[in-house]
Coordinates of C-alpha atoms in Angstrom, one line a residue:
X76 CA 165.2 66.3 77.2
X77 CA 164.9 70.0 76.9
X78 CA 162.3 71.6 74.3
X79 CA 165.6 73.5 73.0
X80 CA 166.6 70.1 72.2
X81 CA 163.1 68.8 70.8
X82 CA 163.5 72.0 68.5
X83 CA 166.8 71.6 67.1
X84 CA 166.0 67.6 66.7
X85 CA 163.0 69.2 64.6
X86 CA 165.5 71.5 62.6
X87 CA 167.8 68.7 61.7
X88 CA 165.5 66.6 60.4
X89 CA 162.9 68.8 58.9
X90 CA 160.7 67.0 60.7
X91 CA 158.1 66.8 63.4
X92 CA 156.4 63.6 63.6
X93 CA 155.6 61.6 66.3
X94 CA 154.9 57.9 65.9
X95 CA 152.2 56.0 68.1
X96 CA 153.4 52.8 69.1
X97 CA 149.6 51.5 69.5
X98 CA 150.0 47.5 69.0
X99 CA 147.3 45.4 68.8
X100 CA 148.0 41.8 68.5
X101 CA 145.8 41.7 66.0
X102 CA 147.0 43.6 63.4
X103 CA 151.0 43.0 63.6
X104 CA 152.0 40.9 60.5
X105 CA 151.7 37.0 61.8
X106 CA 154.8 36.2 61.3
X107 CA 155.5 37.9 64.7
X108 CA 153.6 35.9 66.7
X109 CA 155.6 33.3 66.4
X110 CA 158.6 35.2 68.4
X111 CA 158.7 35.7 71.8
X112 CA 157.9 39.0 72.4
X113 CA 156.1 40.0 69.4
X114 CA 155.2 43.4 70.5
X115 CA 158.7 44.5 71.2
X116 CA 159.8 42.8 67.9
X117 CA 157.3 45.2 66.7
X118 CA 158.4 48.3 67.7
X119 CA 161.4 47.9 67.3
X120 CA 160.9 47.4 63.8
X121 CA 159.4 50.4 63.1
X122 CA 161.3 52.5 65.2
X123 CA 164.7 50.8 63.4
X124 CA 162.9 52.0 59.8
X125 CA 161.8 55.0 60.9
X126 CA 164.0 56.8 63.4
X127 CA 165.5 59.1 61.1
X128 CA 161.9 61.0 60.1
X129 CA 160.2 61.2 63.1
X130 CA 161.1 63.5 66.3
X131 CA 159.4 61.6 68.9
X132 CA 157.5 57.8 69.3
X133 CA 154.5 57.8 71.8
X134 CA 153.2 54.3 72.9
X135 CA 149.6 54.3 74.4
X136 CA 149.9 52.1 77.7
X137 CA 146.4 51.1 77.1
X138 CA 147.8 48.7 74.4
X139 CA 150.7 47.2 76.6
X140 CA 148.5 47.2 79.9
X141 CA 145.8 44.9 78.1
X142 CA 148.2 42.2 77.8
X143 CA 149.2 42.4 81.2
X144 CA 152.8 41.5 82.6
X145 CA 153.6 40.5 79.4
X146 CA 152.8 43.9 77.8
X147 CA 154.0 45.7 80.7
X148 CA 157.6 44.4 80.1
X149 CA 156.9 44.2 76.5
X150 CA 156.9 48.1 76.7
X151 CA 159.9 48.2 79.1
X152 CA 161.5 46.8 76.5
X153 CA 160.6 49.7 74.0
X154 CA 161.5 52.2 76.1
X155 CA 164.6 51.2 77.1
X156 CA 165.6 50.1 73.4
X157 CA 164.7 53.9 72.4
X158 CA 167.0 55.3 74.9
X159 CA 169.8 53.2 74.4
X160 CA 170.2 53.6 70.7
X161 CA 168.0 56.9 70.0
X162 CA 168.6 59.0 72.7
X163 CA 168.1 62.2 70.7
X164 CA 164.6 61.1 70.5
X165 CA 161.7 62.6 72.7
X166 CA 159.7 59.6 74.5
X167 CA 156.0 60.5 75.2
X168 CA 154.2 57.6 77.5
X169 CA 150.4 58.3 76.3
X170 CA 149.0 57.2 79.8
X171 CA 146.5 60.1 80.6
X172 CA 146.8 59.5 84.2
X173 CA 145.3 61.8 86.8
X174 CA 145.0 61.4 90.5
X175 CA 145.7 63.5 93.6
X176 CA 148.6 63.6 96.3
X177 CA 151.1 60.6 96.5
X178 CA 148.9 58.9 93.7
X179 CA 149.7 61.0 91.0
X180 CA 153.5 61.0 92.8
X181 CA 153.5 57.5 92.0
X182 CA 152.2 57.4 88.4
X183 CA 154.8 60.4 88.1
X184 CA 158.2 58.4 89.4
X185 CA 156.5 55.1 87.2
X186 CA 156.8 56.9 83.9
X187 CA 159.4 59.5 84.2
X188 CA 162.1 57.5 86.5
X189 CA 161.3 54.1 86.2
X190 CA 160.5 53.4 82.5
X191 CA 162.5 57.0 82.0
X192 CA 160.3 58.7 79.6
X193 CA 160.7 62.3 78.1
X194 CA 156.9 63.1 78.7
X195 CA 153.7 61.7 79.9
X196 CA 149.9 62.5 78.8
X197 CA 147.8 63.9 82.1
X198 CA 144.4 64.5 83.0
X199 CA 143.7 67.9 84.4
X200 CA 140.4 67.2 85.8
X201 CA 141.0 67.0 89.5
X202 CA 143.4 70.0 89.5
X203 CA 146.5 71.4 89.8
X204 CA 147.5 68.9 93.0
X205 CA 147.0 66.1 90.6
X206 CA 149.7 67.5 88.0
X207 CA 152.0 69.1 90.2
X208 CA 153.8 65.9 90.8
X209 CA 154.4 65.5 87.5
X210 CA 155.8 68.6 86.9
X211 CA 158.7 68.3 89.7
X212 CA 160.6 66.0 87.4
X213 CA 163.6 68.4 86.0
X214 CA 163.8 68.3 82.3
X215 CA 160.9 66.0 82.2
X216 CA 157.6 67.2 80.3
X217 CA 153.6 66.8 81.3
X218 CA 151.7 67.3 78.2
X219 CA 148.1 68.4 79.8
X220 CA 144.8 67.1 78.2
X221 CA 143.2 70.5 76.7
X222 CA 141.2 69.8 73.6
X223 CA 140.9 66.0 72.4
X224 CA 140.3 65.3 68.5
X225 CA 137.5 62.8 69.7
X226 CA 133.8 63.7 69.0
X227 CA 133.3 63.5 73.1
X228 CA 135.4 66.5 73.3
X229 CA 132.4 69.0 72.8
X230 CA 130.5 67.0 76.1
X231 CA 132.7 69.2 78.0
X232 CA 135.5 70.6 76.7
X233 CA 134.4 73.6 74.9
X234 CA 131.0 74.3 76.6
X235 CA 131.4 78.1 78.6
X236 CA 132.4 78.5 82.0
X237 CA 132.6 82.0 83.2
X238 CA 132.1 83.4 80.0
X239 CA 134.9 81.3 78.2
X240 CA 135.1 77.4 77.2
X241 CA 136.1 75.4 79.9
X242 CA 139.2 73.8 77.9
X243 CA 141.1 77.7 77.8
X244 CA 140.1 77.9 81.2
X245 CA 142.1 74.7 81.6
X246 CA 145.2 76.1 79.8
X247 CA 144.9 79.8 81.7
X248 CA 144.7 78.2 85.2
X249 CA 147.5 75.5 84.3
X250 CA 150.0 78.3 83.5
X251 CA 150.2 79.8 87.3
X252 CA 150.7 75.6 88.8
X253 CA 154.1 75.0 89.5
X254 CA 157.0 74.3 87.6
X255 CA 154.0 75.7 84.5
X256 CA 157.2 75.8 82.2
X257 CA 157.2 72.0 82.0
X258 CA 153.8 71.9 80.4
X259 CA 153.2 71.3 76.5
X260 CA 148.8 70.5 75.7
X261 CA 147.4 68.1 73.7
X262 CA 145.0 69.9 70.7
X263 CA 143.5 67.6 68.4
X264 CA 144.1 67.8 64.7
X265 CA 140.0 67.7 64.3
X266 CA 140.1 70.9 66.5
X267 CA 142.5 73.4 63.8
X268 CA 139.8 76.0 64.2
X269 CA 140.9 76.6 67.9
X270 CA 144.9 76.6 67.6
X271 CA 144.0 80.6 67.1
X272 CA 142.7 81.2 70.1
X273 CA 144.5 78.4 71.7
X274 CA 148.5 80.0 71.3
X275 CA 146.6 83.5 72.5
X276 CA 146.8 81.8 75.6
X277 CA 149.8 79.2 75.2
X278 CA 152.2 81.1 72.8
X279 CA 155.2 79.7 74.3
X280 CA 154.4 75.8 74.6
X281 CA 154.5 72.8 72.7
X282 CA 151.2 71.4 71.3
X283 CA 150.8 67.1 70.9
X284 CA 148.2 66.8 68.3
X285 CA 146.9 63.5 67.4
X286 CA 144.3 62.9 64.7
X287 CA 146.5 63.9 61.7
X288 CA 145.5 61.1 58.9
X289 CA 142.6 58.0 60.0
X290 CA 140.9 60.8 62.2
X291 CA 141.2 63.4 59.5
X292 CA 142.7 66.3 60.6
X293 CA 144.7 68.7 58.4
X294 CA 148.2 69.5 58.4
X295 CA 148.4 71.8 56.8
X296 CA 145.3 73.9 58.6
X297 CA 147.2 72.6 62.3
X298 CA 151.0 74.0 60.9
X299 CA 149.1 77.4 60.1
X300 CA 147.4 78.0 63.0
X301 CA 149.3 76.4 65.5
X302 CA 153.0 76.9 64.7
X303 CA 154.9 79.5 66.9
X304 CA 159.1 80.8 66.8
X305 CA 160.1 77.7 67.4
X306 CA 157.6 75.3 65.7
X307 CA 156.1 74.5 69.0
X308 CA 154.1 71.2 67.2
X309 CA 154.5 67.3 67.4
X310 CA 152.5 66.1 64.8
X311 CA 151.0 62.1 65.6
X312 CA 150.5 59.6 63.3
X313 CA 149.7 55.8 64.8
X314 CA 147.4 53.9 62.7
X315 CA 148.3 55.3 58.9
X316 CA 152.2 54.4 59.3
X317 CA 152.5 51.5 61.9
X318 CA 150.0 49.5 59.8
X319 CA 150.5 50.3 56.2
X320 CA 150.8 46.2 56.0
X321 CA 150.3 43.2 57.6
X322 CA 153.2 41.3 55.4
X323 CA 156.7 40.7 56.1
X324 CA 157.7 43.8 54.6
X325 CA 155.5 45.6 57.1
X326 CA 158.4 48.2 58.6
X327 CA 159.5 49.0 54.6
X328 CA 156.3 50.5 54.3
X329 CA 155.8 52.1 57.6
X330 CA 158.6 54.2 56.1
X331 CA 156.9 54.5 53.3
X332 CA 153.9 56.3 54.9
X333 CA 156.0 58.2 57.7
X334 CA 158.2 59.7 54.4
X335 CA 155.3 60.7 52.6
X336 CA 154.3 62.9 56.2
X337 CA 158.0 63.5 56.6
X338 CA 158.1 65.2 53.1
X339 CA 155.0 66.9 53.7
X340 CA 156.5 68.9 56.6
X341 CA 159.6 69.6 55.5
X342 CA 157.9 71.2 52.0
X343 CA 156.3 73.1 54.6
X344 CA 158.8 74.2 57.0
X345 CA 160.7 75.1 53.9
X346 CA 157.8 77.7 53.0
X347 CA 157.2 79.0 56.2

């Protein structure tokens, strides 16, 4: 998918909410353990009640890998179901991997060709020979690790290197890799201070920001300092929509929760 694409899917439906597919077996309604693939029953669920207010669905492989082959196919299954009957919607495989050479070639062709993903979530610590491979992928997106919405973040992220934090060195360096133009950043919500200084150096791109809702972060604050020309924002909420209940009418209310966020945007794409 192209970002002009992403763009006018966010035009159409006033909208730009991403969706974390996080399950935990846990905390799906009960009912759905009795199926055979509960976490693909899941998803698909949500995704069937919420498709038409949200621009993009991002499951964390953590939460597919921990069940092992089971999850693996489990998210197969999600993937392949959002490109068969939502194609207009942008796929983000939350994986953060990051390794060098033919390792990070193979986490590449796993997530972008295999399971045929939009996007996946990279580490840039080891350098630009670790996300390079990524980025080879034509029409295919690598959404960089620059500053987390986690409280960690500040070990690292923002102390000073060479007079500036280290995560705009991060975003200053990326843009001369490679195929640069394939890159969008991931800026926490928690972090709406920085989106200033942040499109100073990433006017262009496309920001994932997580921690919009349990984590606490603004909307609002994050649409006012981080919008650009073309929106240029995917907005996450996992937790708040995909487990507004634990009863049978679990994917009514997902809605519920992803129209109140839905509404929220579009009042404020409508002021602008």
């Amino acid at each position: 998918m192209t970002t002009t694409e992403l763009t006018q899917q966010i035009q159409h439906k006033k909208s730009f909410l991403c969706i974390g597919l996080d399950v935990d077996l846990a905390k799906i309604p009960q009912h759905l353990l009795q199926l055979e693939d509960p976490i693909f029953e899941f998803n698909k669920a949500i995704i069937d009640a919420t498709h038409d207010l949200a621009v993009a669905y991002k499951p964390n492989t953590a939460f597919y890998e921990a069940y092992g082959i089971k999850g693996w196919q489990s998210l197969q299954k999600t993937i392949n179901y959002l490109n068969e009957n939502y194609p207009e919607i942008f796929t983000i495989a939350d994986a953060k991997r990051g390794d060098i050479g033919n390792t990070s070639s193979m986490y590449a062709k796993a997530f972008l060709e295999d399971l045929n993903f939009d996007s996946v979530t990279v580490a840039p610590y080891m350098g630009k020979d670790s996300v390079e491979p990524f980025l080879a992928f034509e029409n295919k997106h690598t959404i960089l690790l620059a500053l987390t919405s986690n409280e960690g973040a500040f070990d690292f992220q923002t102390l000073n290197t060479s007079e500036k934090p280290l995560y705009q060195q991060v975003l200053e360096t990326s843009k001369t890799w490679k195929n640069a133009e394939n890159l969008m950043y991931v800026v926490g919500a928690t972090k709406a201070e920085y989106f200033k200084e942040i499109r100073k150096i990433v006017p262009d791109s496309f920001l994932l920001v997580p921690g919009v809702g349990a984590q606490g972060g603004s909307l609002s604050e994050v649409f006012q300092h981080g919008m650009n020309n073309s929106i240029g924002l995917i907005i996450n909420s996992s937790r708040a929509i995909i487990y507004a209940s634990d009863g049978e009418n679990f994917a009514a209310k997902a809605r519920e929760e992803a129209q109140k966020i839905q509404s929220e945007m579009q009042r404020i794409l409508q002021n602008r």
